[in-house]
Structure formats: C-alpha cells, structure tokens
Short mmCIF file of C-alpha atoms in Angstrom, two decimals:
data_model
loop_
_atom_site.label_atom_id
_atom_site.label_comp_id
_atom_site.label_asym_id
_atom_site.label_seq_id
_atom_site.Cartn_x
_atom_site.Cartn_y
_atom_site.Cartn_z
CA MET A 286 -20.33 0.36 5.07
CA ALA A 287 -18.82 -2.89 4.30
CA VAL A 288 -15.43 -2.78 1.88
CA ASP A 289 -14.21 -5.30 -0.08
CA ALA A 290 -12.85 -7.78 2.01
CA ALA A 291 -8.47 -7.55 1.95
CA PHE A 292 -8.31 -11.36 3.01
CA GLU A 293 -8.97 -13.89 0.71
CA THR A 294 -7.45 -17.65 0.17
CA PRO A 295 -3.71 -16.98 -1.18
CA SER A 296 -2.37 -18.14 -4.87
CA PRO A 297 -0.43 -20.14 -5.77
CA PRO A 298 2.60 -19.50 -5.44
CA PHE A 299 3.11 -19.67 -9.78
CA TYR A 300 0.40 -18.03 -11.72
CA SER A 301 -0.14 -15.29 -14.92
CA PRO A 302 -0.53 -12.32 -13.10
CA SER A 303 -3.25 -11.57 -15.80
CA SER A 304 -5.53 -14.35 -14.52
CA HIS A 305 -5.38 -13.67 -10.81
CA PHE A 306 -5.02 -9.40 -10.95
CA SER A 307 -7.35 -7.26 -12.11
CA PRO A 308 -5.83 -4.30 -15.39
CA GLN A 309 -7.57 -1.93 -13.70
CA ARG A 310 -6.18 -2.58 -10.05
CA HIS A 311 -2.63 -1.69 -11.56
CA PHE A 312 -1.61 2.40 -11.58
CA TYR A 313 1.59 4.43 -12.21
CA LEU A 314 2.81 6.96 -9.68
CA ALA A 315 4.94 10.08 -12.35
CA VAL A 316 7.47 11.62 -11.02
CA ASP A 317 9.29 13.96 -12.43
CA ARG A 318 13.07 13.60 -10.82
CA HIS A 319 14.67 11.15 -8.84
CA GLN A 320 14.99 14.29 -6.10
CA PHE A 321 11.41 14.58 -5.25
CA LYS A 322 10.42 10.85 -5.02
CA MET A 323 10.26 10.14 -1.27
CA GLU A 324 8.15 13.44 -0.94
CA THR A 325 5.96 11.91 -3.45
CA LEU A 326 6.09 8.48 -1.46
CA MET A 327 5.13 10.18 2.02
CA ASP A 328 2.67 12.47 -0.38
CA LEU A 329 1.58 9.71 -0.60
CA LEU A 330 1.44 7.97 2.78
CA GLY A 331 0.65 11.28 4.04
CA VAL A 332 -3.33 10.31 2.39
CA ALA A 333 -3.25 6.21 2.10
CA GLY A 334 -1.39 5.94 5.25
CA ARG A 335 -4.34 8.26 7.37
CA ARG A 336 -7.01 5.48 6.99
CA PRO A 337 -7.12 2.82 9.86
CA GLY A 338 -6.33 0.07 9.57
CA LEU A 339 -4.97 -0.22 5.90
CA PRO A 340 -1.85 -3.05 5.36
CA MET A 341 -0.24 -1.46 2.46
CA VAL A 342 2.99 -2.88 1.61
CA VAL A 343 6.46 -1.23 -0.35
CA CYS A 344 9.29 -2.51 -2.27
CA CYS A 345 12.64 -1.61 -3.04
CA SER A 346 14.99 -2.92 -4.88
CA SER A 347 18.14 -1.86 -2.44
CA ARG A 348 19.24 -2.07 0.95
CA ASP A 349 19.80 0.92 0.36
CA GLU A 350 16.60 2.60 -0.63
CA LEU A 351 15.15 0.62 2.33
CA ASP A 352 17.22 2.27 4.68
CA ALA A 353 16.35 5.50 3.23
CA VAL A 354 12.05 5.26 3.15
CA SER A 355 12.53 2.80 6.84
CA SER A 356 14.16 6.27 7.47
CA ALA A 357 11.83 8.37 6.25
CA VAL A 358 8.18 6.36 7.98
CA ALA A 359 10.45 6.03 11.30
CA ASN A 360 7.70 9.01 12.41
CA VAL A 361 4.97 8.88 11.27
CA PRO A 362 2.68 8.82 14.09
CA TYR A 363 -0.23 6.81 11.73
CA ILE A 364 1.54 3.79 10.47
CA SER A 365 2.66 1.12 11.68
CA LEU A 366 5.49 0.11 10.60
CA ALA A 367 7.82 -2.51 10.00
CA SER A 368 10.58 -3.07 7.79
CA LEU A 369 12.50 -6.47 6.67
CA TYR A 370 15.96 -7.39 7.03
CA THR A 371 18.08 -10.31 5.01
CA ASP A 372 20.07 -10.43 8.99
CA LEU A 373 16.65 -10.10 10.33
CA ALA A 374 16.23 -12.86 13.36
CA GLU A 375 13.87 -15.59 12.29
CA ALA A 376 11.64 -15.43 14.92
CA ASP A 377 11.74 -11.18 14.75
CA ARG A 378 10.40 -11.94 11.08
CA SER A 379 7.89 -14.45 11.67
CA LEU A 380 7.20 -12.14 14.91
CA ILE A 381 6.57 -8.97 11.88
CA LEU A 382 4.95 -11.59 9.14
CA GLU A 383 2.18 -13.06 11.54
CA HIS A 384 1.32 -9.36 12.69
CA PHE A 385 0.82 -8.29 9.46
CA ARG A 386 -1.43 -11.13 8.50
CA GLN A 387 -3.52 -10.24 11.66
CA ALA A 388 -3.66 -6.48 10.42
CA THR A 389 -5.07 -7.89 6.95
CA MET A 390 -7.30 -9.99 8.28
CA ARG A 391 -8.66 -6.90 10.83
CA TRP A 392 -9.46 -4.84 7.93
CA ASN A 393 -11.72 -7.83 6.58
CA PRO A 394 -15.01 -6.35 8.24
CA GLU A 395 -16.27 -10.35 8.37
CA VAL A 396 -13.24 -11.63 9.82
CA SER A 397 -13.82 -8.25 12.70
CA ALA A 398 -16.70 -9.53 13.50
CA GLN A 399 -16.23 -12.83 14.67
CA SER A 400 -13.32 -12.19 16.51
CA ALA A 401 -12.64 -10.87 20.49
CA VAL A 402 -11.26 -7.34 20.15
CA ASP A 403 -8.87 -6.30 22.45
CA ASN A 404 -7.61 -3.08 23.60
CA GLU A 405 -4.70 -3.07 22.37
CA SER A 406 -6.07 -4.32 19.13
CA VAL A 407 -8.25 -1.37 19.02
CA LYS A 408 -5.40 0.73 20.02
CA ASP A 409 -3.48 -1.21 16.79
CA GLU A 410 -5.82 -0.33 14.35
CA GLN A 411 -6.12 3.28 14.35
CA LYS A 412 -2.99 3.20 12.58
CA SER A 413 -2.77 2.00 8.74
CA HIS A 414 -0.50 -1.04 8.89
CA MET A 415 3.01 -1.15 6.60
CA ILE A 416 5.95 -3.61 6.19
CA VAL A 417 9.14 -2.01 3.61
CA ALA A 418 11.09 -5.35 1.92
CA THR A 419 13.30 -6.06 -0.87
CA ASP A 420 12.72 -8.93 -2.97
CA ALA A 421 15.21 -10.86 -0.93
CA CYS A 422 13.08 -10.00 2.27
CA LEU A 423 9.69 -11.31 0.93
CA PRO A 424 7.92 -14.71 1.76
CA LEU A 425 9.11 -17.38 0.76
CA LEU A 426 5.86 -19.68 -0.54
CA PRO A 427 7.51 -22.76 -1.62
CA SER A 428 9.63 -22.83 1.92
CA GLY A 429 5.88 -22.82 3.05
CA GLU A 430 5.15 -19.65 4.26
CA SER A 431 1.99 -17.96 3.36
CA PRO A 432 1.84 -14.80 1.45
CA ILE A 433 0.71 -11.11 3.45
CA ALA A 434 -2.04 -10.39 1.39
CA ALA A 435 -2.08 -6.09 1.81
CA ARG A 436 -4.64 -4.30 0.63
CA VAL A 437 -1.98 -1.78 -1.24
CA LEU A 438 1.67 -2.67 -2.85
CA ILE A 439 3.49 0.64 -3.27
CA ASN A 440 6.68 0.14 -5.82
CA TYR A 441 8.88 2.18 -4.92
CA GLU A 442 11.91 0.92 -6.84
CA LEU A 443 10.16 -0.76 -10.55
CA PRO A 444 11.63 -4.23 -11.22
CA THR A 445 13.02 -4.68 -14.33
CA LYS A 446 11.45 -7.95 -14.35
CA LYS A 447 7.85 -9.63 -15.24
CA GLU A 448 8.94 -11.98 -12.95
CA THR A 449 9.73 -9.95 -10.06
CA TYR A 450 6.88 -8.17 -10.92
CA ALA A 451 4.55 -10.94 -10.37
CA ARG A 452 6.79 -12.36 -7.40
CA ARG A 453 5.51 -9.23 -5.52
CA MET A 454 2.11 -10.30 -6.37
CA THR A 455 2.08 -12.82 -5.55
CA THR A 456 3.54 -12.96 -2.23
CA CYS A 457 2.33 -9.48 -1.34
CA LEU A 458 -0.52 -8.71 -2.41
CA ALA A 459 -5.09 -9.53 -1.61
CA ALA A 460 -6.68 -11.21 -4.77
CA ASP A 461 -8.57 -7.76 -4.66
CA GLY A 462 -6.03 -5.05 -3.89
CA ILE A 463 -3.46 -3.17 -5.88
CA VAL A 464 -0.39 -1.97 -7.47
CA ILE A 465 1.41 1.56 -7.29
CA ASN A 466 4.03 1.87 -9.93
CA MET A 467 6.80 5.05 -8.73
CA VAL A 468 8.20 5.62 -12.10
CA VAL A 469 10.33 8.47 -12.35
CA GLY A 470 11.17 9.77 -16.26
CA GLY A 471 13.11 7.87 -18.04
CA GLU A 472 10.49 4.30 -15.90
CA VAL A 473 8.48 4.95 -18.98
CA VAL A 474 10.14 2.38 -20.81
CA THR A 475 10.03 -0.20 -18.31
CA LEU A 476 6.85 -0.05 -17.48
CA LYS A 477 5.80 -0.95 -20.29
CA SER A 478 7.89 -3.74 -20.90
CA LEU A 479 5.97 -5.39 -17.89
CA GLU A 480 2.82 -3.93 -19.68
CA GLU A 481 3.16 -5.65 -22.44
CA SER A 482 5.18 -8.40 -21.47
CA SER A 483 2.58 -9.24 -18.24
CA ASN A 484 -0.31 -8.32 -20.38
CA LEU A 485 -1.22 -5.84 -17.92
CA VAL A 486 -2.88 -2.49 -18.14
CA ILE A 487 -1.31 -0.03 -15.92
CA ALA A 488 -3.06 3.17 -16.13
CA GLU A 489 -1.97 6.53 -14.37
CA MET A 490 -3.44 6.98 -11.28
CA PRO A 491 -6.62 8.77 -10.81
CA ILE A 492 -5.71 10.51 -7.89
CA HIS A 493 -2.99 14.56 -8.21
CA PHE A 494 -0.71 15.15 -5.19
CA ASP A 495 1.57 18.62 -6.64
CA SER A 496 -1.56 20.29 -7.54
CA LEU A 497 -3.29 20.11 -3.84
CA LYS A 498 -0.20 21.72 -2.58
CA ASN A 499 -0.21 25.49 -1.65
CA GLN A 500 3.10 27.70 -1.36
CA ASN A 501 5.47 25.37 1.09
CA GLY A 502 4.85 22.20 -0.67
CA LYS A 503 2.81 21.31 1.62
CA VAL A 504 -0.83 19.93 1.64
CA MET A 505 -3.13 21.28 3.73
CA ALA A 506 -5.73 19.88 6.06
CA GLY A 507 -8.38 21.50 4.26
CA ASP A 508 -7.93 19.91 1.37
CA LEU A 509 -7.33 16.29 3.52
CA PRO A 510 -11.53 15.81 3.91
CA PRO A 511 -11.95 15.21 0.57
CA LEU A 512 -9.07 14.00 -0.79
CA MET A 513 -9.62 10.98 1.45
CA VAL A 514 -13.06 10.59 -0.08
CA LYS A 515 -11.26 10.43 -3.91
CA LEU A 516 -8.41 7.52 -2.28
CA LYS A 517 -10.54 5.75 -0.55
CA ALA A 518 -13.34 5.51 -3.05
CA PHE A 519 -9.97 4.30 -4.81
CA ILE A 520 -8.46 1.72 -2.56
CA GLU A 521 -11.62 0.14 -1.03
CA MET A 522 -13.37 0.68 -5.15
CA TYR A 523 -16.50 2.32 -4.24
CA SER A 524 -17.34 5.89 -6.22
CA GLU A 525 -16.94 9.12 -4.63
CA GLU A 526 -20.90 9.39 -5.05
CA GLU A 527 -21.42 6.04 -3.43
CA ILE A 528 -19.65 7.94 -0.02
CA LEU A 529 -20.67 10.88 -0.47
CA SER A 530 -23.44 10.17 0.09
CA GLY A 531 -23.55 9.18 2.87
CA LEU A 532 -22.44 5.48 2.81
CA ASP A 533 -19.20 6.65 5.18
CA SER A 534 -19.84 10.28 6.33
CA ASP A 535 -17.18 10.27 9.16
CA VAL A 536 -14.06 9.71 7.02
CA SER A 537 -12.98 13.36 8.04
CA ASP A 538 -13.76 12.30 12.12
CA LYS A 539 -10.92 9.47 11.37
CA ILE A 540 -8.15 12.30 10.63
CA ASP A 541 -6.42 13.88 12.38
CA LEU A 542 -6.23 17.29 10.91
CA ASN A 543 -2.26 18.20 11.16
CA PRO A 544 -1.42 21.88 9.69
CA SER A 545 0.39 20.00 7.21
CA LEU A 546 1.16 16.25 7.18
CA ARG A 547 4.84 16.25 7.56
#
C-alpha cells in the first residue's frame, strides 16, 4: 500500500506557517496535570513508536526535560533514539542528523524502491526513529544544515512564541507531516495565542489513550491492533475504513504484542 511521501523538497528557512502546512495537521493532546505528562508521552510513543520506520522528533524547551524524555525512552526496544545536546561533538551531531535523514528517506516507499537495502537497514527499519532536541539544537538552516523532515513532530513542551513554533516546523517537519502539541491545563491560553498569531487551526487529537487503559493504568495488548489502525490512519491520512478493508490487513503482524506497553 502506497503511503504519503514523508520526505519532500525542503521548505525555505523563513515562511508563513499557514502557507506551507495544512491546518488540519496540527493537533493538541490534553494532559490534566504536569505529573501525568511523561506518562502520556509514553502512552503515545507506545503506539506510534511501534510503527516500523516512523521518523519522529520530540522538541523540548529545556535541557532538564530533554534529559527526562531521553531517559524515559532510552530502554524502549522498538524505538531507535538519538538526543541532540548543545555540547555534542560536531561529528556526532552530523552523524545523528544524517542517520535520521536516511530514515525519513526509507519511510518514503518511492525512495526505498530505488535504494539497495542491506541487512542492517532491514533490521533498523523494524524500529521507529526518534530524535529528542531542544530549540538550541535544531538544525541550523542559515548555516547550511538541511531540515530533517520527520513525519511526526511532538512538542513535548509547548513554545510560547510563534517564531519558535515556526522554526520547529521548518527544521523538523516534512511538508506533509503532523504536529502534536502536548498541552497541560494552563497552557491552553498559550496554545490559543499560537493558533491565532500563526493563522493555524490546532484541533484536539482524535485518539484518546486514557479510555483504553485497564485498572492498572496500562494499555493492554488486545487493544493494540485497533489502536494501531486508528493511529496508522491518523499518521498516513487514510480513513480507518480504507485500512480495515484489507489494504493493510497485516498491521497486527508487525507489532510485538507484549502484555503491556511498559
């Protein structure tokens, strides 16, 4: 089944967000309290991260939150994780960015069909790919670094300025990508301000994880296939009906159905 291409010609460094990104592809995920934020992120990654080859970027505003996210995701077996730090050696930074760009190209089926794939690449594609970065570590377009064109951009910490929101999109998101903003209580005002000043429509994410948890607070393996169908439809812009009709009936075969996500 052909999916939307996730790697396209990079956009110019400076632009009006509304002219390059569909308003329907900006979403928010509400979190009741700050202490539940990491748990909610892990619930999201516990489903999205199981999509083989999916390129994702998680943006934080502070080094402390970057460290917290990196620590939480480090041992997740189905996510290939890389963290960008300000004190990272230039060679290491370049290697991380290039590896992620290759992952975005493999996500594009047309590019994959034209490329020779070795055993290591096949093994690598069984995992999703994720970069965690602060705003200070995003690709420097004016210095010649290329955007990394992720399919999904998760704003773990919501930026307070539209310029920061726009820069995250410019440097991290594919032209047909999806932004998921994690919003805690009092940040609704900030979200509305970003929405109005950037001329965007940021809709509530149509997938709710809390309703799928059991009494122990876990999303059970039996819920993963239908949830994967919903998320696959969400990420790849297909309807659930199209996927359920058999165009991609092997979704559950691609998932390691452990008793719980964590």
